Amino acid sequence: MTEHASTAGGDRVVIFDTTLRDGEQCPGASMTFDEKLQVAELLDDMGVDIIEAGFPIASQGDFESVQEIARRAKNATIAGLSRASFKDIDRCGEAVKVAGKPRIHTFISTSPIHMKHKLQMEPETVLQHVIDSVGRARNWVDDVEWSAEDGTRTDLDFLCRCVEAAIKAGATTINIPDTVGYTTPAEYRELFRQVRERVPNADKAVFSVHCHNDLGMAVANSLAGVEGGARQIECTINGIGERAGNAALEEIVMAIKTRGDVLPYEVGVETTMLMRASKIVSAVTSFPVQYNKAIVGRNAFAHESGIHQDGMLKNNQTYEIMTPESVGVKSTSLVMGKHSGRHAFKEKLKELGYSLGDNALQDAFRRFKDLADRKKIVYDEDIEALIDDEILAAHDRIKVVALTVIAGTGGPQKATMTLDIDGQRHTREATGNGPVDATFNAIKELVPHEAKLELYQVHAVTQGTDAQAEVSVRLGGGGRSFTGRGADPDTLVSSARAYVHALNKLMSMQDRLHSQHSKAETA
Ligand code: KIV
Ligand code: ZN
């Protein structure tokens, strides 16, 4: 049994986060190396038991990020995903072996439709792959998870044979995913009950749920699987993932914490960090969080109607089943004004959960002063947007220095842009069909590129006409997409920052590929 299983006792449920693997796999959600490290660090600090850091065979970049996350992890087990081939497993073993607690997660499809059309293998060959792949993974690590892809559409007898063989070959966790989001709570609960009852060595492994949200039942199905005896839940922050996404970590954790009376399980996640995790994942992927999303949506704790407000004022339990503070939502507080000093600012950052080095602190303080000069009220959300912007752009080769835009009814709109490119300042003018177009054209003049604009999105960080605008821009190039983000009270400055940020990511990927090529040529 794994360490998690033994600490799990009867009712400890292990949280396995796959934001960096299944979440990142969905189109448009790709993250850079630094962003992955940032998310992994937060998950680790938050008490997530297992972080699935990536799919090492997928690319050199994936391999390196899994390895670095494995190296840096303080408490969490670090898992890497691999298919059933020895080449995949060895690459995965190489990446995770530096972790204090490494895990190899290997999978193969077991449903008739997948075996016939995707794998083009007979069931007996699949069974042999299960045995061989788990055995190979055990040569690298003691902690091996085996998954039956499309498990919920698999013949029960065959599933039981595979599970038994996987455990016999050394798998310590058995995952039965609802890969296509097809199951229902009652069916999934029963599946776990039956498999655990029928498989003779079932007590030697921890069972795991992994649910996709195609019918909107991923969280309900996951919890039902736990009722059926599973003790590991695979999920992602904000529920990001393939198609309709995966089960949302924050919803699962809060359901267990809030309904202990009917879900008598323990989870180790620090719930006050959920909101921060949601914001970071949304920022780095630029997947907005739906306003009415449970737990972390902007309206999740808003009480607009008069009747509700009246009830809340008399007793907040009238309409609140959990407090906003318990998930890290602070009542919007007035921060500091333009007279606030560096010390107060540093204290505020600490309270918000940031720790910046001296140089980053200096830059952030300068931007805070600038913001406080321009904006009447500076809220916690403003500071968070500003710091996230600063952290995300810290390693950028290109930076926005100045922007002047002439806009209005007269047209054409004109932008004059100054960028710092590798330490040198350059200025260009460009016109466009509107001020945003003119701004982006000026950037293209300064940094010629072929990338296409795939998404442009603006939202206000707080209320009021002087609110900061947070802009997301997605650029596509070379078969991949990169998302950038910028925040500023001036929407055009945020737009420029977001575009330049995305461009930096794209160029850093191109630089990486280029240096790999050169290394390969000189080897
Ligand atoms: O959905 C799925 O089946 C998966 C497996 C690789 C675990 O993500
Ligand atoms: Zn999945």
Tab-separated table of N, CA, C and O in Angstrom, residues 412-415 429-434 437-439 441-442 445:
chain	number	residue	atom	x	y	z
A	412	PRO	N	-8.151	57.586	-39.125
A	412	PRO	CA	-7.831	56.315	-38.488
A	412	PRO	C	-7.127	56.544	-37.148
A	412	PRO	O	-6.467	57.565	-36.962
A	413	GLN	N	-7.300	55.588	-36.248
A	413	GLN	CA	-6.692	55.732	-34.934
A	413	GLN	C	-5.190	55.458	-35.044
A	413	GLN	O	-4.758	54.683	-35.886
A	414	LYS	N	-4.433	56.166	-34.200
A	414	LYS	CA	-2.981	56.064	-34.321
A	414	LYS	C	-2.342	55.741	-32.957
A	414	LYS	O	-2.749	56.323	-31.952
A	415	ALA	N	-1.363	54.824	-32.955
A	415	ALA	CA	-0.669	54.474	-31.702
A	415	ALA	C	0.823	54.716	-31.860
A	415	ALA	O	1.403	54.382	-32.895
A	429	GLU	N	5.279	54.105	-34.839
A	429	GLU	CA	3.882	54.551	-34.922
A	429	GLU	C	3.144	53.617	-35.862
A	429	GLU	O	3.721	53.120	-36.821
A	430	ALA	N	1.845	53.432	-35.603
A	430	ALA	CA	1.042	52.654	-36.557
A	430	ALA	C	-0.413	53.111	-36.460
A	430	ALA	O	-0.845	53.633	-35.425
A	431	THR	N	-1.129	52.932	-37.547
A	431	THR	CA	-2.561	53.236	-37.519
A	431	THR	C	-3.318	51.912	-37.499
A	431	THR	O	-2.740	50.850	-37.722
A	432	GLY	N	-4.627	52.010	-37.255
A	432	GLY	CA	-5.415	50.770	-37.224
A	432	GLY	C	-6.890	51.065	-37.228
A	432	GLY	O	-7.310	52.225	-37.125
A	433	ASN	N	-7.641	49.986	-37.330
A	433	ASN	CA	-9.089	50.095	-37.335
A	433	ASN	C	-9.560	50.099	-35.878
A	433	ASN	O	-10.021	49.095	-35.353
A	434	GLY	N	-9.378	51.205	-35.209
A	434	GLY	CA	-9.680	51.309	-33.771
A	434	GLY	C	-8.381	51.361	-32.979
A	434	GLY	O	-7.322	50.964	-33.484
A	437	ASP	N	-6.480	47.937	-32.355
A	437	ASP	CA	-5.834	47.471	-33.584
A	437	ASP	C	-4.561	48.278	-33.862
A	437	ASP	O	-3.510	47.726	-34.206
A	438	ALA	N	-4.667	49.594	-33.672
A	438	ALA	CA	-3.493	50.450	-33.905
A	438	ALA	C	-2.363	50.080	-32.941
A	438	ALA	O	-1.188	50.000	-33.325
A	439	THR	N	-2.722	49.808	-31.689
A	439	THR	CA	-1.709	49.442	-30.677
A	439	THR	C	-1.021	48.131	-31.067
A	439	THR	O	0.211	48.019	-31.041
A	441	ASN	N	-0.849	46.845	-34.036
A	441	ASN	CA	-0.056	47.045	-35.260
A	441	ASN	C	1.295	47.669	-34.937
A	441	ASN	O	2.317	47.337	-35.556
A	442	ALA	N	1.305	48.577	-33.959
A	442	ALA	CA	2.582	49.209	-33.583
A	442	ALA	C	3.526	48.156	-33.003
A	442	ALA	O	4.737	48.174	-33.264
A	445	GLU	N	4.972	46.230	-35.805
A	445	GLU	CA	6.036	46.988	-36.484
A	445	GLU	C	7.360	46.819	-35.746
A	445	GLU	O	8.417	46.684	-36.347
